[in-house]
Tab-separated table of C-alpha atoms and ligand atoms in Angstrom:
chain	number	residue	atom	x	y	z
A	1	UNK	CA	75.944	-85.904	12.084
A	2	UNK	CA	74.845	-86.351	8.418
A	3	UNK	CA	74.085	-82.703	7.870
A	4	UNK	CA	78.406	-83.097	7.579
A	5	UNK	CA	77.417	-84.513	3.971
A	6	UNK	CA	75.143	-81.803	3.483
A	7	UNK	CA	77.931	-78.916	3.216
A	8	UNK	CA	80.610	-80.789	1.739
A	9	UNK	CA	81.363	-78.712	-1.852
A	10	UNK	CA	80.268	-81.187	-4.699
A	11	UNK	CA	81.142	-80.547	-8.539
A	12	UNK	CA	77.430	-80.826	-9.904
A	13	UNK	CA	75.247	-78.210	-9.191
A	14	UNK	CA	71.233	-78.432	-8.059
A	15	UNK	CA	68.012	-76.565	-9.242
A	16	UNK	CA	65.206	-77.276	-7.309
A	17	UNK	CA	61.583	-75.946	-8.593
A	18	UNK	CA	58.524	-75.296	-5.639
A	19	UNK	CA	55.057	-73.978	-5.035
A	20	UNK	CA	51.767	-75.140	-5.140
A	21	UNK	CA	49.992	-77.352	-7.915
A	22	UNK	CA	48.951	-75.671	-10.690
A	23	UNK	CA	52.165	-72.879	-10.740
A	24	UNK	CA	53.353	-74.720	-13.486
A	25	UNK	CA	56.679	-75.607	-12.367
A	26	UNK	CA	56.574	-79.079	-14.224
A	27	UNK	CA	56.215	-77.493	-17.183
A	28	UNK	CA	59.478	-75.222	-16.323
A	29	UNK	CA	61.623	-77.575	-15.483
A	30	UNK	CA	60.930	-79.976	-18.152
A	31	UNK	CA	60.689	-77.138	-21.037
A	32	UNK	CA	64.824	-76.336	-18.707
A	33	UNK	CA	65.892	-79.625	-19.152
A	34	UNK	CA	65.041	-80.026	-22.556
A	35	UNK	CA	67.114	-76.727	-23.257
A	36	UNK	CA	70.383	-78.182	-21.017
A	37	UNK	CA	70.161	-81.385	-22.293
A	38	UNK	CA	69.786	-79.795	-26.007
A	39	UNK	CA	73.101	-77.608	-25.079
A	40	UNK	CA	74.675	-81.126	-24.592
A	41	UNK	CA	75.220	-80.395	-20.645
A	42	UNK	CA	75.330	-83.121	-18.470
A	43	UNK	CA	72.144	-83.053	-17.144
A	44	UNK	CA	69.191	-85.606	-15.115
A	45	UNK	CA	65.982	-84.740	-13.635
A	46	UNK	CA	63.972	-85.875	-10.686
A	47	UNK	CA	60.563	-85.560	-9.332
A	48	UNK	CA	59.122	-86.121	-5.913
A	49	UNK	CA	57.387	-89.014	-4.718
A	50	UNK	CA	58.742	-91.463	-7.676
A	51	UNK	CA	60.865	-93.915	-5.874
A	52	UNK	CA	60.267	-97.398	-6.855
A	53	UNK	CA	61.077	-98.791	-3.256
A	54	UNK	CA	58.454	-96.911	-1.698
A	55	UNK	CA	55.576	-96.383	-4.440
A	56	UNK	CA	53.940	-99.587	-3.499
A	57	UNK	CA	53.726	-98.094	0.376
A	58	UNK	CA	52.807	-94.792	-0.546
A	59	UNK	CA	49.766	-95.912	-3.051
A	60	UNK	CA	48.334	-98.341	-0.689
A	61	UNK	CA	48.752	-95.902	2.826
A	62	UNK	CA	46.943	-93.158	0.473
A	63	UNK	CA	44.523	-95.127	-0.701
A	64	UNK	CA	43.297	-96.876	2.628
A	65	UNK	CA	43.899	-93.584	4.394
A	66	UNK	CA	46.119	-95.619	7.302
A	67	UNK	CA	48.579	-92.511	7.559
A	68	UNK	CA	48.821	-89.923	10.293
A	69	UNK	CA	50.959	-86.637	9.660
A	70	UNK	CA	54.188	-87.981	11.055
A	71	UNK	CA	54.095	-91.528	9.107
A	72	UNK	CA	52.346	-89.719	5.785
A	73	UNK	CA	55.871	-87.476	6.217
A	74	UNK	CA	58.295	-89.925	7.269
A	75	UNK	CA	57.212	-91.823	3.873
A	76	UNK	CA	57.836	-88.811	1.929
A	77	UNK	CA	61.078	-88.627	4.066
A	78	UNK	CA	61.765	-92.448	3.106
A	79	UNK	CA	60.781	-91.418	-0.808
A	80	UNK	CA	63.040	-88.324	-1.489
A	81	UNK	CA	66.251	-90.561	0.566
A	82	UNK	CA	66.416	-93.740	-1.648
A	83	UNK	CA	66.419	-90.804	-4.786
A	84	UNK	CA	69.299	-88.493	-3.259
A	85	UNK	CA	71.118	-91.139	-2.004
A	86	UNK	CA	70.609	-93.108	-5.422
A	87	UNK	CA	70.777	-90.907	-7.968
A	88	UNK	CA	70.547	-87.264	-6.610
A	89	UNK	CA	74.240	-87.790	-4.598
A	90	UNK	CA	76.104	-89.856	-6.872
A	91	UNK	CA	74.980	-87.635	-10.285
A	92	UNK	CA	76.123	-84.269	-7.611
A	93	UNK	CA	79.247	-85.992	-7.380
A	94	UNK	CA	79.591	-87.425	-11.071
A	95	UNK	CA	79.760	-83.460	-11.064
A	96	UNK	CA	76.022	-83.063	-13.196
A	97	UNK	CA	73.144	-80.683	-12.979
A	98	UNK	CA	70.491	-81.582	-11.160
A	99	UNK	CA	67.156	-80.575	-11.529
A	100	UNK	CA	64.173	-81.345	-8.935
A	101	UNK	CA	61.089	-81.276	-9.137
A	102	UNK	CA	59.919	-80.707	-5.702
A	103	UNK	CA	62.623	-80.621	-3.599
A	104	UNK	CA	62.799	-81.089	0.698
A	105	UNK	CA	60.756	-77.549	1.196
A	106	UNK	CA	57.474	-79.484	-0.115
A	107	UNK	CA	57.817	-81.565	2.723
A	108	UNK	CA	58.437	-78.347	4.988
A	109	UNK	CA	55.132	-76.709	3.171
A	110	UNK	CA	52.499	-79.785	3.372
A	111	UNK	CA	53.468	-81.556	6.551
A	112	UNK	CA	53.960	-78.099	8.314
A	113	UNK	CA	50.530	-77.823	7.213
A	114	UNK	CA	49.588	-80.845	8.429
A	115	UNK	CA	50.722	-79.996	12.223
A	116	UNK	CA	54.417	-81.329	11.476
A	117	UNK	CA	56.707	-79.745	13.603
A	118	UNK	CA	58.790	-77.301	12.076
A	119	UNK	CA	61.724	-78.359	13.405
A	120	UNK	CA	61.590	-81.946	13.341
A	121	UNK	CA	61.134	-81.524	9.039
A	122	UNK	CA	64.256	-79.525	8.988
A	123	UNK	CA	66.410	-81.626	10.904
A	124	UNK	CA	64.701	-84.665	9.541
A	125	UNK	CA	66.097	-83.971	6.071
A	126	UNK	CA	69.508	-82.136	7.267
A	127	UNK	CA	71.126	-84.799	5.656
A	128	UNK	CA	70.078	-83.283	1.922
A	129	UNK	CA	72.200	-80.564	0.033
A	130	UNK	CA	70.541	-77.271	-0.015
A	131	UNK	CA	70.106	-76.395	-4.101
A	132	UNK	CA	72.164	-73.782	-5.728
A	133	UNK	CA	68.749	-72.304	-6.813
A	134	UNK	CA	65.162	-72.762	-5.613
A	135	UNK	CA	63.238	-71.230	-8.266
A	136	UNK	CA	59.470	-70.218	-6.322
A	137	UNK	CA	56.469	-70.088	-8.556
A	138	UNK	CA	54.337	-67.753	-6.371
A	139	UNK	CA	50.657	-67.250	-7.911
A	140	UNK	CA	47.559	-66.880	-6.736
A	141	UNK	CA	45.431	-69.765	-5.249
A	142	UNK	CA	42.306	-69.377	-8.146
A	143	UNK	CA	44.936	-69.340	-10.953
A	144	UNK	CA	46.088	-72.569	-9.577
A	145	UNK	CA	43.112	-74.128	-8.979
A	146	UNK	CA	41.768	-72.941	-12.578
A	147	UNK	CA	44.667	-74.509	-14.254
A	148	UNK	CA	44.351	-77.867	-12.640
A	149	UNK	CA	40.830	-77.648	-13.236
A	150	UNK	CA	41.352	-76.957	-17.052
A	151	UNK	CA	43.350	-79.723	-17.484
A	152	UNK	CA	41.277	-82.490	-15.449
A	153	UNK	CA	37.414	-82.669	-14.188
A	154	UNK	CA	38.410	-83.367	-10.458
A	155	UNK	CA	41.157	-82.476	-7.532
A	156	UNK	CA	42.911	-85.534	-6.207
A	157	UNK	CA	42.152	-86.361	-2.165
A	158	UNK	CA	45.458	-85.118	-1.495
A	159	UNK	CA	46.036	-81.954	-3.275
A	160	UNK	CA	42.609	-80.930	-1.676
A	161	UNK	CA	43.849	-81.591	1.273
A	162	UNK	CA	40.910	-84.261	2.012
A	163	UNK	CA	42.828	-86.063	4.593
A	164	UNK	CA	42.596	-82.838	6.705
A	165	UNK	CA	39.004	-82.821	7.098
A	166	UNK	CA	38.278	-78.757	6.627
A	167	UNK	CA	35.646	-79.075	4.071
A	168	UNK	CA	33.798	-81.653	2.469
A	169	UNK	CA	33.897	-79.547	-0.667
A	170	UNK	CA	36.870	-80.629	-2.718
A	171	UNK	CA	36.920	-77.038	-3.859
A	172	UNK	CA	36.976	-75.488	-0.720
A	173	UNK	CA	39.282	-77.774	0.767
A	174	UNK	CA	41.952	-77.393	-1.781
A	175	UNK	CA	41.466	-73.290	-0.985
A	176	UNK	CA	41.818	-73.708	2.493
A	177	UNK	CA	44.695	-76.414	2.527
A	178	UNK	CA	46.673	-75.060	-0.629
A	179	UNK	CA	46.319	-71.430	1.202
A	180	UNK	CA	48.218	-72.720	4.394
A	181	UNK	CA	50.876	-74.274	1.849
A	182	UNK	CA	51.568	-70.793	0.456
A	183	UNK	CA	51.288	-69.460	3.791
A	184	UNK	CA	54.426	-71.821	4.438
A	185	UNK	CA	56.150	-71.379	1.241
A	186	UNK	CA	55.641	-67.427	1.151
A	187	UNK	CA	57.529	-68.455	5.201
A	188	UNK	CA	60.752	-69.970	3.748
A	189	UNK	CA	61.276	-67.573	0.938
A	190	UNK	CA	63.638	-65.740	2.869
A	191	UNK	CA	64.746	-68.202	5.299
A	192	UNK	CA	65.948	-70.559	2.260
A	193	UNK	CA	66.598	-67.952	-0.111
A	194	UNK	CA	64.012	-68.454	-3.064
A	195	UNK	CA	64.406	-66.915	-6.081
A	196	UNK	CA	60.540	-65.757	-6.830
A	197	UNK	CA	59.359	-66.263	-10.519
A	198	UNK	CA	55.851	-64.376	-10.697
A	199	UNK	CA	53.931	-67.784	-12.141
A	200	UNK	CA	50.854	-65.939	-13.679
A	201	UNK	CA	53.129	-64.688	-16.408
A	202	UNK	CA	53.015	-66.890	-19.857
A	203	UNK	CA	55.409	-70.096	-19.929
A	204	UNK	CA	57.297	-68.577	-22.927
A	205	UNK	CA	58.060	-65.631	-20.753
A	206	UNK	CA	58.763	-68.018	-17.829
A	207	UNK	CA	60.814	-70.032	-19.466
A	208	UNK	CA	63.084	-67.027	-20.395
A	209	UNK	CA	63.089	-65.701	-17.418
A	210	UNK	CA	64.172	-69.008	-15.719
A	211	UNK	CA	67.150	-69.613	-18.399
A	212	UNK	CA	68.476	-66.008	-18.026
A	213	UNK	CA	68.793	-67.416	-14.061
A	214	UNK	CA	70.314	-70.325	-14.408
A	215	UNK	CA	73.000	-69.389	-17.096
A	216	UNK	CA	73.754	-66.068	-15.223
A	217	UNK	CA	74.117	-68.063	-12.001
A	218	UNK	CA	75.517	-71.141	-12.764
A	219	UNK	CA	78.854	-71.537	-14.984
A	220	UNK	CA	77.067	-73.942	-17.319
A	221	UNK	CA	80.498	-74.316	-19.850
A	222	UNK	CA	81.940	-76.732	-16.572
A	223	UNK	CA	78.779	-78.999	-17.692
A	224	UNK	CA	79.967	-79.623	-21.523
A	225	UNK	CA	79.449	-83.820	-21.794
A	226	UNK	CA	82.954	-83.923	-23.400
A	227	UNK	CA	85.878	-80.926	-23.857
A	228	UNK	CA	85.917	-79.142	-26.549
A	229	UNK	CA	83.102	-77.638	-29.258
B	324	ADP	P1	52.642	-78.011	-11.397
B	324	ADP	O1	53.791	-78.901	-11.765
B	324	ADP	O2	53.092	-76.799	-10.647
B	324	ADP	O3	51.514	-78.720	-10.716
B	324	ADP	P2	52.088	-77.944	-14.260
B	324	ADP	O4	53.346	-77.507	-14.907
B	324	ADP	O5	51.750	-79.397	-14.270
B	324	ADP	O6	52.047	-77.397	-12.748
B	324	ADP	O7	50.917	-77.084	-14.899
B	324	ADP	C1	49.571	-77.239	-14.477
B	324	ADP	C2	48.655	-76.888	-15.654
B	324	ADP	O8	48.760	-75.498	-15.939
B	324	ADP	C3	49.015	-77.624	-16.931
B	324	ADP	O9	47.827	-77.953	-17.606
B	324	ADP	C4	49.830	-76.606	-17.705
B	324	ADP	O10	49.737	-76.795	-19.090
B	324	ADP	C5	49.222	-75.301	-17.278
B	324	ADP	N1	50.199	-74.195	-17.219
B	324	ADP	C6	51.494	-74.286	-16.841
B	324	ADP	N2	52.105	-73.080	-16.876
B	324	ADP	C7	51.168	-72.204	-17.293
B	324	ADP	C8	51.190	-70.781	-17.535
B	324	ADP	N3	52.288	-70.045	-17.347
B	324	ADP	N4	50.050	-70.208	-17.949
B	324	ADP	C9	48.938	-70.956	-18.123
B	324	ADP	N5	48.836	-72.285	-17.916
B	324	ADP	C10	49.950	-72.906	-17.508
């Protein structure tokens, strides 16, 4: 089956980055790239949700509120395959780093929350390579919500988890919904592995922290753009 792709050893290497909004994981992975890139290492960057083919779908289903778990999942599903089969795959095997953000185990934490079955998410995106790294940013729930809150007057329908119908309180919603997220997340750490970064800790620290990881674990000389100094 196409989990077969998922094993095969590729030259480039993946970093993934999860956890709720608000852990500040954008900011990691953009403040990593910047360094990689800046080291001249062969390096491109994803984020969830931003393929082109499905946008369009995605926007309007949101908007309209037409999806039910399984279809709201299946075009996440649909989303995160045209990027790894369009870019993620082909820079894995032009032998690049990768970095995500938001990687398959979002899918596992929101539609699990959303009554997904467990199962059906994993084998529904067997046919993705498992990262070399999956930095966590565990924090808790009021630092997250205070940092999205600092930076913008209102939650979005989603990240509240609106569609769920727990609260009418945006607030409340996003505590109750986020919480079973982390519940999920805090679920995989061991079953996938995740390296745990303690979020609440300053980005400059973070940042550090993160680097230390990825240049201790990953032989980042086999990334040089061309031989030589
Ligand atoms: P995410 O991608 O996890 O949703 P972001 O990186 O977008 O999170 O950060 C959310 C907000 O929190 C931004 O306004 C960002 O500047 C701020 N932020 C990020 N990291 C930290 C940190 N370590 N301490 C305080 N605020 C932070």
């Amino acid at each position: 089956m196409s989990a077969a792709g998922a094993r095969r050893e590729l030259p480039g290497r993946l970093v993934a980055v999860e956890g709720l909004d608000g852990s500040g994981k954008s900011t990691q992975v953009r403040l990593l790239h910047r360094w990689l890139d800046g080291l001249g290492l062969k390096v491109f960057f994803s984020e969830w949700n931003s393929s082109v083919l499905v946008k369009e779908a995605t926007r309007k289903g949101k908007r309209r509120q037409l999806l039910t778990p399984t279809t709201f999942s299946l075009i996440h599903a649909t989303d995160f395959a045209d990027r790894y089969e369009r870019q993620i795959l082909p820079m894995l095997e032009a032998g690049y780093l990768v970095l995500c953000d938001r990687y398959m185990f979002t899918a596992f934490a929101r539609d699990g929350m959303r009554g997904c079955d467990p199962g059906w998410l994993r084998r529904l995106y067997a046919f993705a390579h498992p990262p070399d790294i999956t930095f966590y940013f565990r924090l808790p729930l009021e630092t997250a919500l205070g940092r999205i809150l600092a930076g913008r007057p209102r939650l979005k329908w989603f990240e509240a988890g609106m569609d769920l119908g727990l609260s009418a309180d945006p607030r409340e919603s996003f505590r109750l919904f986020q919480g079973g997220v982390m519940a999920q997340y805090e679920r995989m750490t061991d079953e996938f592995g995740f390296t745990v970064l303690d979020a609440t800790r300053s980005i400059h620290r973070q940042q550090e922290v993160v680097r230390s990881i990825v240049a201790e674990r990953l032989d980042l000389a086999r990334f040089r753009q061309r031989r030589g100094r």
